[in-house]
């Protein structure tokens, strides 16, 4: 057995069973991949993946063939019978891989099994080039469904080219499902007022991407909001009357209110017709039989137009009736409904009403999450998929420790409770300021733990393996440095948005925003009773910044640590040969340095900090800081274009400009 301490390569997800020999195998300079026709890979994509990686790693060109009349140093085949069981007692996705002097053989129990074995071999070729280790692997996934959920609606709409790159990466790490979250960013017929200016995805995009994913062995599942999170649609002239609070449709745009308001008034029959139209037109573009209707965070349900009906039947019944009707509508068309489980879990009586073919998407994002909610669904006998998160939202740098803790825990809980799969979520709250490339470590955490939740993989070990496999970092330090950088985020994008949006535009406090900030929510009612009038924006911001006083103390030290991370990561990134991720990381780190400085400046403006502690940015330098922010924003916009359509980039720019203007105001 080769020593783990001396091995310079890794496989992600780590195989369940692997025996590594003492010898090595040299790939021929003119070899061939023989892929059996029985695999069902019509375009021989798997063979082409291997040939492309061999060419990239060794510079040599290989041939492709099929049939028993043709030799092949690499042989891909389907097993005549199968006796290797995966952890959940099934065989879907299982494979064996043998590398010895006679050649390389990948045998799968099905197409997905061969695909998974090919991805393992691709990782080995990328790291070892033409000299591969002798080994034998017998491997299978714990979860039948290993999915990724990408927000494509809250400010950032990916380009089709980048979506294909992301699907390629998901394939490499053995994911087999992908969902794109859509609220308003799809060009539905008759809804141009909703999607105008958002760079919406189109039916042609969807058809092309669905085919692309299918070729990779990834199921593209349609997902669209049909109940809550109708912020954009319910603010339009044509659809506002379908919302719980149509009178709020013309309020100024707010990132925070976008997350919390504008739920369909399901007491109005027109609401179901609206949702059914979305479902019926969208599902026709996908080959998947599954459909995610979302139906989460219906914050306004029973509080506005539907209040009278909610009082008559109860909020839980109102919710369950509507969701049940949508599920039945899908079932009649041969589809399998899915929806987010937060409301049903808060009102357990709903669980008893779910149709048998419905899957509950049980999301929990806390790093220290317990298994209580997962057990609750399991005990109710409902089908569930567990859903952790990559922890990238509201921030320029990913919270890697939080992602690891959350994903590893939820994966184990789900396996223990018989969940059918795991869906790793990647959200873009507050304008999707987080670059999607920052989510790669979290995505790979999901790949590892959806494959083998019961393993004892340590976080630091996994960070090193990701550095080697994904980034080609021989030092194995890149992801650990990215984690260390993220720990220096003191004043984040979230705090900046909260601070700015506390202003309702009239000099008063925006109470809807204040209610989402714990240190203010408890004071709103008390302040009104004590003073007899509403809290001003100045008073609200004072309280917010004073509540952060202890945190603000860390900023000078945090920025020094962040600058050191930038120094340490630069030579590593230079040798990785990936300028895209190098630029994305640099822009994110520079942006966080500036955000920390903005937080420090605002704290001084509210007398939380003394001016003599301002370090390198004295009060007279606030205008210079404003200019730095604006220059950074231009560089950020260029990186945005590397992965995303214009969509709502302007909202992020406007927020940065507001911050710059605020700095100039307080410098007077």
XYZ file of C-alpha atoms in Angstrom:
668
model
C 0.000 0.000 0.000
C 1.233 3.469 -0.853
C 1.525 5.759 2.141
C -1.089 8.505 2.469
C 1.698 10.788 3.710
C 3.742 10.443 0.510
C 0.894 10.378 -2.040
C 0.817 13.486 -4.202
C -2.575 12.842 -5.758
C -6.138 12.607 -4.517
C -9.602 11.543 -5.663
C -12.806 13.419 -4.839
C -15.167 11.968 -3.741
C -12.827 9.584 -1.956
C -13.569 5.989 -3.070
C -15.178 3.585 -0.638
C -12.652 0.854 -1.381
C -9.218 1.449 -2.927
C -6.073 -0.664 -2.992
C -2.966 1.111 -4.282
C -0.069 -1.004 -5.514
C 3.656 -0.277 -5.430
C 4.088 0.097 -9.187
C 3.100 2.596 -11.842
C 1.590 2.346 -15.303
C 2.838 4.377 -18.261
C 0.169 5.506 -20.703
C 1.051 4.775 -24.358
C 1.980 7.776 -26.481
C -0.538 6.558 -29.094
C -3.319 4.791 -27.256
C -7.003 4.166 -27.679
C -10.143 4.294 -25.564
C -12.586 1.492 -26.367
C -16.068 2.400 -25.144
C -18.740 -0.296 -25.305
C -21.860 0.609 -27.246
C -23.859 -1.032 -24.451
C -23.089 1.919 -22.163
C -25.626 4.017 -24.060
C -23.322 6.995 -24.525
C -24.468 7.843 -28.028
C -21.822 10.484 -28.768
C -19.046 8.604 -26.920
C -18.750 11.623 -24.651
C -17.005 9.645 -21.903
C -14.274 8.482 -24.251
C -13.880 12.027 -25.561
C -13.543 13.348 -21.973
C -10.635 10.971 -21.375
C -8.956 11.757 -24.698
C -9.209 15.502 -23.982
C -7.630 15.129 -20.530
C -4.856 12.875 -21.865
C -4.079 15.451 -24.526
C -4.067 18.267 -21.950
C -1.878 16.368 -19.465
C 0.543 14.610 -21.851
C 0.308 16.381 -25.199
C -0.482 13.116 -27.021
C -3.503 12.282 -29.160
C -5.488 9.110 -28.569
C -7.969 7.221 -30.700
C -11.542 6.176 -29.857
C -13.245 2.953 -30.920
C -16.027 0.577 -29.940
C -16.614 -3.137 -30.412
C -14.613 -6.288 -29.574
C -12.615 -6.173 -32.799
C -10.721 -3.124 -31.593
C -8.138 -3.064 -28.839
C -8.042 -0.332 -26.233
C -5.567 0.468 -23.492
C -8.509 2.050 -21.665
C -11.664 -0.058 -21.757
C -15.115 1.190 -20.711
C -17.838 -1.412 -20.294
C -21.099 -2.368 -18.618
C -21.065 -5.325 -16.236
C -22.989 -8.444 -17.213
C -23.884 -8.855 -13.526
C -23.137 -6.890 -10.390
C -22.311 -7.926 -6.845
C -20.876 -4.733 -5.345
C -23.515 -2.934 -3.300
C -23.485 0.742 -2.443
C -24.024 1.907 1.112
C -27.794 2.205 0.755
C -28.180 -1.308 -0.608
C -28.483 -0.303 -4.263
C -26.119 -0.346 -7.204
C -27.009 2.776 -9.215
C -23.849 4.681 -10.063
C -21.476 1.942 -8.866
C -18.253 1.173 -10.715
C -14.890 -0.570 -10.520
C -11.616 0.819 -11.827
C -8.482 -1.261 -12.384
C -5.131 0.186 -13.445
C -2.309 -2.294 -14.102
C 0.260 -3.121 -16.745
C -2.402 -4.822 -18.886
C -4.244 -1.524 -19.219
C -7.131 0.318 -17.576
C -10.641 -1.046 -17.210
C -13.708 0.793 -15.943
C -16.789 -1.321 -15.387
C -20.096 0.210 -14.363
C -23.403 -1.295 -13.361
C -25.090 1.303 -15.603
C -24.259 4.398 -17.660
C -23.889 6.488 -14.520
C -21.502 3.960 -13.020
C -19.220 4.095 -16.064
C -19.481 7.877 -16.035
C -18.442 7.983 -12.382
C -15.476 5.707 -13.013
C -14.362 7.870 -15.928
C -14.407 10.968 -13.673
C -12.140 9.201 -11.179
C -9.700 8.312 -13.950
C -9.811 11.874 -15.316
C -8.806 13.226 -11.911
C -5.866 10.806 -11.778
C -4.710 11.756 -15.287
C -4.926 15.471 -14.505
C -2.661 15.056 -11.494
C -0.256 12.338 -12.701
C -0.022 12.836 -16.434
C 1.187 9.765 -18.325
C 2.357 7.842 -15.226
C -0.572 6.477 -13.219
C -0.484 4.463 -9.993
C -1.408 0.792 -10.026
C -4.679 0.482 -8.161
C -8.050 -1.178 -7.813
C -11.200 0.690 -6.842
C -14.686 -0.576 -6.036
C -16.932 2.389 -5.470
C -20.572 3.460 -5.202
C -22.500 6.482 -3.886
C -24.447 6.578 -0.647
C -27.109 8.911 -2.061
C -28.920 8.057 -5.267
C -29.611 11.773 -5.930
C -26.633 14.122 -5.637
C -27.814 17.518 -6.747
C -26.763 21.144 -6.925
C -29.121 24.110 -6.683
C -27.932 27.352 -8.290
C -29.632 30.710 -7.791
C -30.138 32.260 -11.240
C -32.639 34.955 -10.310
C -31.724 37.273 -7.423
C -29.482 39.587 -9.385
C -27.138 37.339 -11.386
C -28.159 35.347 -14.469
C -25.317 33.086 -15.635
C -24.307 32.966 -19.272
C -25.105 29.730 -21.079
C -21.380 29.202 -21.692
C -20.640 29.425 -17.979
C -23.553 27.142 -17.105
C -22.028 24.516 -19.378
C -18.667 24.924 -17.651
C -20.383 24.481 -14.310
C -22.180 21.340 -15.521
C -18.798 19.972 -16.660
C -17.432 20.576 -13.170
C -20.444 18.954 -11.508
C -19.930 15.930 -13.744
C -16.244 15.691 -12.774
C -17.273 15.443 -9.103
C -20.057 12.928 -9.838
C -23.165 15.065 -9.295
C -26.180 13.756 -11.181
C -28.766 16.523 -10.752
C -28.858 20.307 -11.238
C -31.604 22.841 -10.605
C -31.624 26.551 -11.453
C -33.652 28.789 -9.152
C -35.984 31.083 -11.106
C -38.295 33.803 -9.809
C -38.578 36.272 -12.689
C -35.505 35.711 -14.868
C -37.099 33.534 -17.518
C -38.653 34.884 -20.717
C -42.168 33.513 -20.224
C -44.616 34.516 -22.942
C -46.921 37.348 -21.894
C -44.743 38.336 -18.906
C -42.282 40.779 -20.430
C -43.049 43.368 -17.736
C -41.731 40.882 -15.180
C -38.504 39.843 -16.879
C -37.585 42.989 -18.810
C -34.076 44.221 -18.118
C -33.053 41.067 -16.242
C -31.187 39.271 -19.068
C -33.642 36.375 -18.801
C -32.919 32.810 -19.818
C -34.943 31.694 -22.843
C -36.621 28.477 -24.016
C -33.772 27.985 -26.512
C -31.201 28.302 -23.683
C -33.096 25.726 -21.655
C -33.444 23.195 -24.458
C -29.749 23.441 -25.280
C -28.666 23.235 -21.644
C -31.033 20.348 -20.896
C -29.461 18.346 -23.725
C -25.964 19.302 -22.580
C -26.654 18.132 -19.031
C -28.294 14.907 -20.209
C -25.176 14.031 -22.204
C -23.151 14.448 -18.997
C -25.477 12.203 -17.002
C -26.952 15.175 -15.116
C -30.704 15.572 -14.730
C -31.731 19.207 -15.211
C -34.799 19.668 -13.012
C -37.138 22.635 -13.586
C -37.537 24.904 -10.555
C -39.610 28.071 -10.421
C -41.246 30.093 -7.647
C -45.006 29.583 -7.712
C -46.118 30.978 -4.321
C -43.695 33.072 -2.254
C -40.760 35.138 -3.499
C -42.789 36.928 -6.170
C -41.130 40.270 -5.443
C -40.597 41.343 -9.036
C -43.826 39.936 -10.513
C -46.017 41.397 -7.774
C -44.540 44.871 -8.337
C -45.616 44.998 -11.988
C -48.669 46.882 -13.222
C -50.199 43.758 -14.744
C -49.766 41.319 -11.838
C -49.693 43.375 -8.640
C -53.357 42.682 -7.842
C -52.455 38.994 -7.342
C -50.258 39.815 -4.335
C -51.097 39.989 -0.652
C -50.174 43.697 -0.487
C -50.669 45.332 -3.898
C -50.520 48.732 -2.190
C -46.797 48.145 -1.551
C -45.963 47.519 -5.202
C -44.485 50.977 -5.784
C -42.196 51.140 -2.764
C -38.518 51.774 -3.591
C -36.518 48.671 -4.473
C -34.872 46.956 -1.510
C -32.578 43.927 -1.423
C -33.866 43.113 2.056
C -37.563 43.468 1.285
C -36.996 41.410 -1.849
C -36.155 38.451 0.384
C -39.184 38.818 2.620
C -42.212 40.159 0.777
C -44.637 39.743 -2.100
C -46.462 36.450 -1.709
C -49.311 35.382 -3.972
C -52.800 35.888 -2.593
C -53.907 32.274 -2.965
C -57.435 33.114 -1.867
C -57.804 34.640 -5.325
C -58.529 32.005 -7.994
C -56.419 33.965 -10.455
C -53.324 33.086 -8.416
C -53.598 29.409 -9.236
C -54.110 30.171 -12.918
C -50.928 32.254 -12.813
C -48.887 29.506 -11.127
C -50.316 26.785 -13.370
C -49.365 28.796 -16.446
C -45.768 29.057 -15.212
C -45.631 25.341 -14.474
C -47.259 24.184 -17.700
C -45.110 26.269 -20.015
C -41.843 25.616 -18.164
C -42.125 21.838 -17.798
C -42.413 21.349 -21.554
C -38.780 22.426 -21.966
C -37.305 19.684 -19.746
C -36.971 15.917 -20.115
C -37.011 15.434 -16.336
C -40.216 14.143 -14.748
C -39.457 16.069 -11.572
C -40.627 19.644 -10.968
C -39.741 21.922 -8.044
C -42.543 24.412 -7.305
C -40.475 25.986 -4.454
C -43.372 27.330 -2.269
C -40.995 28.477 0.477
C -40.934 31.494 2.799
C -44.511 32.628 2.222
C -44.033 35.393 4.785
C -47.117 37.443 3.873
C -49.567 34.530 3.690
C -52.768 35.318 5.560
C -51.681 38.856 6.432
C -53.024 40.865 3.502
C -55.682 40.108 0.911
C -56.032 36.507 2.117
C -56.406 37.455 5.795
C -60.138 36.808 5.943
C -59.808 33.384 4.320
C -56.877 32.512 6.586
C -58.954 33.389 9.639
C -61.724 31.136 8.357
C -59.698 28.008 7.516
C -56.309 28.626 9.149
C -52.982 29.571 7.577
C -51.751 25.967 7.509
C -54.841 24.800 5.626
C -54.613 27.730 3.229
C -50.992 26.827 2.475
C -51.540 23.066 2.262
C -54.571 23.403 0.003
C -52.742 25.562 -2.501
C -49.561 23.483 -2.569
C -51.611 20.284 -2.750
C -53.543 21.656 -5.703
C -50.321 22.489 -7.542
C -48.898 19.050 -6.771
C -52.051 17.382 -8.051
C -51.876 19.515 -11.183
C -48.348 18.227 -11.826
C -49.168 14.642 -10.939
C -51.951 14.528 -13.505
C -49.327 15.346 -16.124
C -47.071 12.499 -15.022
C -44.688 14.742 -13.082
C -43.183 14.253 -9.631
C -43.621 17.422 -7.511
C -40.947 18.779 -5.190
C -41.092 21.791 -2.888
C -39.118 23.407 -0.074
C -40.141 22.080 3.317
C -39.740 25.062 5.646
C -43.460 25.862 5.925
C -44.579 22.238 6.188
C -42.044 21.585 8.947
C -43.186 24.636 10.904
C -46.779 23.373 10.539
C -46.370 19.574 10.851
C -50.053 18.945 10.167
C -49.241 19.747 6.539
C -46.953 16.711 6.339
C -49.917 14.390 6.780
C -51.649 15.833 3.715
C -48.821 15.391 1.203
C -49.466 13.128 -1.801
C -47.276 10.020 -1.958
C -45.310 11.178 -4.991
C -44.232 14.512 -3.461
C -40.644 15.047 -2.326
C -39.949 17.529 0.456
C -36.734 19.535 0.055
C -35.652 19.836 3.676
C -33.281 22.794 3.885
C -31.167 23.596 6.930
C -28.206 25.936 6.651
C -26.987 26.310 10.219
C -23.367 25.164 10.666
C -24.412 23.485 13.919
C -27.684 22.074 12.570
C -29.319 19.173 14.388
C -31.206 16.241 12.892
C -34.549 17.218 14.483
C -36.253 18.469 11.309
C -34.944 15.605 9.196
C -36.208 13.076 11.716
C -39.582 14.836 11.846
C -40.097 14.371 8.108
C -38.838 10.796 8.215
C -41.217 9.913 11.038
C -44.101 11.380 9.049
C -43.258 8.957 6.254
C -42.689 11.712 3.676
C -40.034 11.467 0.992
C -37.269 13.988 1.503
C -34.048 15.290 0.048
C -31.760 17.054 2.531
C -30.434 20.462 1.516
C -27.349 22.113 3.044
C -25.594 25.185 1.598
C -22.241 26.356 0.254
C -22.506 29.510 2.403
C -21.596 32.126 -0.179
C -24.547 34.511 -0.032
C -24.269 38.147 1.100
C -20.475 38.019 0.986
C -17.545 38.464 -1.368
C -15.628 35.543 0.169
C -17.164 32.117 0.880
C -17.593 31.048 4.503
C -15.782 27.744 4.024
C -15.854 26.555 7.648
C -19.598 27.121 7.849
C -20.124 25.259 4.575
C -18.081 22.271 5.713
C -19.814 22.006 9.082
C -23.270 22.362 7.557
C -22.797 19.994 4.611
C -21.019 17.245 6.553
C -23.681 17.237 9.286
C -26.718 17.336 7.013
C -25.324 14.563 4.807
C -24.922 12.243 7.801
C -28.339 13.076 9.219
C -30.009 12.462 5.888
C -28.334 9.103 5.434
C -29.351 7.997 8.934
C -32.964 9.018 8.265
C -33.277 7.407 4.850
C -33.325 10.570 2.718
C -33.426 9.924 -1.016
C -30.708 12.392 -1.833
C -28.864 15.592 -1.060
C -29.269 18.926 -2.882
C -26.484 21.415 -2.157
C -27.787 24.985 -2.425
C -25.954 28.059 -3.700
C -27.926 31.263 -3.064
C -27.436 34.877 -4.170
C -29.313 37.006 -1.646
C -28.839 40.791 -1.755
C -27.998 41.012 -5.447
C -25.837 37.885 -5.781
C -22.634 39.777 -5.046
C -20.886 36.426 -4.494
C -18.950 35.310 -7.591
C -20.190 31.784 -8.476
C -16.586 30.572 -8.735
C -16.208 31.206 -5.006
C -18.654 28.337 -4.401
C -16.359 25.622 -5.770
C -14.985 24.432 -2.380
C -18.522 24.159 -0.986
C -19.700 22.356 -4.108
C -16.887 19.821 -3.695
C -17.750 19.381 -0.004
C -21.191 18.398 -1.248
C -19.719 15.956 -3.751
C -17.667 14.242 -1.048
C -20.410 13.914 1.538
C -23.225 12.991 -0.842
C -21.000 10.117 -1.942
C -19.827 9.012 1.492
C -21.492 10.818 4.422
C -20.291 8.257 6.942
C -16.599 8.822 6.223
C -14.267 10.456 8.720
C -12.790 13.003 6.300
C -11.305 15.930 8.232
C -11.863 19.446 6.946
C -8.171 20.303 6.567
C -7.524 17.073 4.672
C -10.387 17.828 2.304
C -9.142 21.394 1.764
C -5.755 20.000 0.738
C -7.336 17.481 -1.635
C -9.490 20.187 -3.244
C -6.383 22.339 -3.722
C -4.660 19.485 -5.565
C -7.544 18.087 -7.610
C -9.475 21.211 -8.539
C -6.807 23.900 -8.613
C -3.662 21.928 -9.491
C -1.958 23.403 -6.432
C 1.056 21.249 -5.552
C 1.449 23.068 -2.230
C -2.112 22.021 -1.290
C -2.588 25.387 0.500
C -4.800 27.399 -1.849
C -8.213 26.600 -0.335
C -6.945 26.884 3.248
C -5.697 30.389 2.455
C -9.055 31.248 0.894
C -10.719 30.024 4.101
C -8.355 32.122 6.214
C -9.142 35.168 4.087
C -12.877 34.702 4.514
C -12.432 34.662 8.291
C -11.282 38.293 8.072
C -14.649 39.536 6.779
C -15.744 41.850 9.617
C -18.007 44.356 7.871
C -19.632 42.421 5.043
C -21.859 43.168 2.077
C -24.831 42.273 4.264
C -24.003 44.914 6.867
C -23.423 47.510 4.171
C -26.805 46.811 2.567
C -28.541 46.876 5.956
C -26.922 50.179 6.883
C -27.866 51.861 3.608
C -31.391 50.447 3.371
C -32.319 51.587 6.876
C -33.018 54.906 5.169
C -36.568 54.813 3.783
C -35.788 57.802 1.580
C -37.488 60.373 3.802
C -35.031 60.463 6.689
C -37.023 57.961 8.715
C -36.124 54.386 9.565
C -37.337 51.708 7.152
C -39.108 49.525 9.698
C -39.323 46.523 7.379
C -35.541 46.554 7.129
C -35.063 47.247 10.835
C -37.212 44.251 11.740
C -34.659 41.971 10.064
C -31.793 43.327 12.208
C -31.964 41.746 15.687
C -30.515 44.705 17.588
C -33.191 46.976 16.090
C -36.221 44.696 15.942
C -36.514 44.585 19.727
C -36.291 48.372 20.016
C -38.832 49.503 17.417
C -41.929 49.175 19.585
C -40.162 50.383 22.734
C -38.847 53.449 20.932
C -42.291 54.379 19.665
C -43.836 54.045 23.123
C -40.962 55.938 24.812
C -40.680 58.814 22.336
C -44.110 58.869 20.763
C -42.677 58.935 17.238
C -40.909 56.674 14.746
C -37.204 55.968 15.006
C -35.136 58.157 12.670
C -32.630 56.654 10.281
C -29.826 58.300 12.278
C -31.014 56.655 15.482
C -31.343 53.259 13.782
C -27.872 53.458 12.263
C -26.382 54.578 15.571
C -27.810 51.540 17.310
C -26.701 49.182 14.539
C -23.101 50.416 14.555
C -22.868 50.503 18.349
C -24.079 46.930 18.430
C -21.115 46.088 16.179
C -18.581 47.923 18.365
C -16.778 44.802 19.549
C -16.667 43.424 16.026
C -15.399 46.700 14.586
C -12.423 46.506 16.980
C -11.112 43.604 14.893
C -10.891 45.490 11.601
C -7.276 46.741 11.667
C -6.022 43.288 12.686
C -8.333 41.561 10.209
C -7.129 43.694 7.322
C -3.493 42.976 8.159
C -4.288 39.247 8.166
C -6.228 39.548 4.910
C -3.349 41.374 3.240
C -1.004 38.586 4.366
C -3.356 36.014 2.814
C -3.149 37.948 -0.439
C 0.654 37.879 -0.276
C 0.731 34.144 0.481
C -1.804 33.131 -2.150
C -0.347 35.142 -5.045
C 2.624 32.864 -5.929
C 0.443 29.767 -5.524
C -2.169 31.186 -7.872
C 0.519 32.175 -10.357
C 1.547 28.522 -10.759
C -2.007 27.150 -11.034
C -2.487 28.360 -14.591
C -6.052 29.484 -13.928
C -6.211 33.257 -14.429
C -9.998 33.298 -14.060
C -10.036 32.073 -10.468
C -6.918 34.124 -9.695
C -8.679 37.314 -10.752
C -11.929 36.382 -8.987
C -10.134 35.724 -5.690
C -8.066 38.895 -5.917
C -11.119 41.066 -6.610
C -13.022 39.444 -3.735
C -10.181 39.955 -1.273
C -9.608 43.569 -2.327
C -13.330 44.207 -2.008
C -13.428 42.814 1.515
C -10.481 44.984 2.535
C -12.492 47.995 1.380
C -15.697 46.851 3.075
C -13.838 46.503 6.366
C -12.482 50.029 5.970
C -15.970 51.335 5.176
C -17.301 49.702 8.339
C -14.536 51.326 10.375
C -15.282 54.718 8.854
C -19.018 54.434 9.544
C -18.307 53.393 13.122
C -16.273 56.573 13.581
C -19.031 58.653 12.037
C -21.409 57.280 14.674
C -18.886 57.870 17.488
C -18.285 54.155 17.951
C -14.558 54.608 17.270
C -12.160 57.418 18.163
C -10.633 59.275 15.236
C -7.051 58.670 16.453
C -7.594 54.904 16.021
C -8.383 55.281 12.349
C -5.031 53.836 11.247
C -4.148 54.547 7.626
C -7.484 56.109 6.773
C -7.996 59.273 8.750
C -11.374 61.112 8.525
C -9.883 63.397 5.876
C -9.243 60.308 3.718
C -12.876 59.220 3.469
C -13.150 60.794 0.052
C -10.101 58.832 -1.075
C -11.772 55.684 0.263
C -14.887 56.555 -1.734
C -12.799 56.804 -4.890
C -11.148 53.452 -4.151
C -14.584 51.868 -3.806
C -15.688 53.217 -7.158
C -12.524 52.007 -8.908
C -12.898 48.583 -7.316
C -16.501 48.441 -8.508
C -15.370 48.840 -12.119
C -12.946 45.922 -11.753
C -15.677 43.874 -10.084
C -18.030 44.566 -13.004
C -15.475 43.203 -15.471
C -15.196 39.963 -13.482
C -18.979 39.746 -13.312
C -19.013 39.528 -17.105
C -16.751 36.470 -17.026
C -19.585 34.288 -15.738
C -22.796 36.276 -15.928
C -25.063 38.319 -18.144
C -25.614 41.998 -17.227
C -28.810 41.081 -15.325
C -28.903 43.278 -12.184
C -25.265 44.230 -11.862
C -26.435 47.848 -11.836
C -28.043 47.337 -8.408
C -24.721 46.277 -6.901
C -23.024 49.237 -8.547
C -25.677 51.611 -7.216
C -25.173 50.236 -3.701
C -21.424 50.795 -3.911
C -21.999 54.315 -5.217
C -24.386 55.052 -2.332
C -21.696 53.909 0.083
C -19.160 56.154 -1.635
C -21.542 59.104 -1.442
C -22.152 58.410 2.249
C -18.396 58.479 2.876
C -18.151 61.842 1.145
C -21.068 63.134 3.209
C -19.528 62.162 6.553
C -16.150 63.616 5.529
C -17.592 67.143 5.555
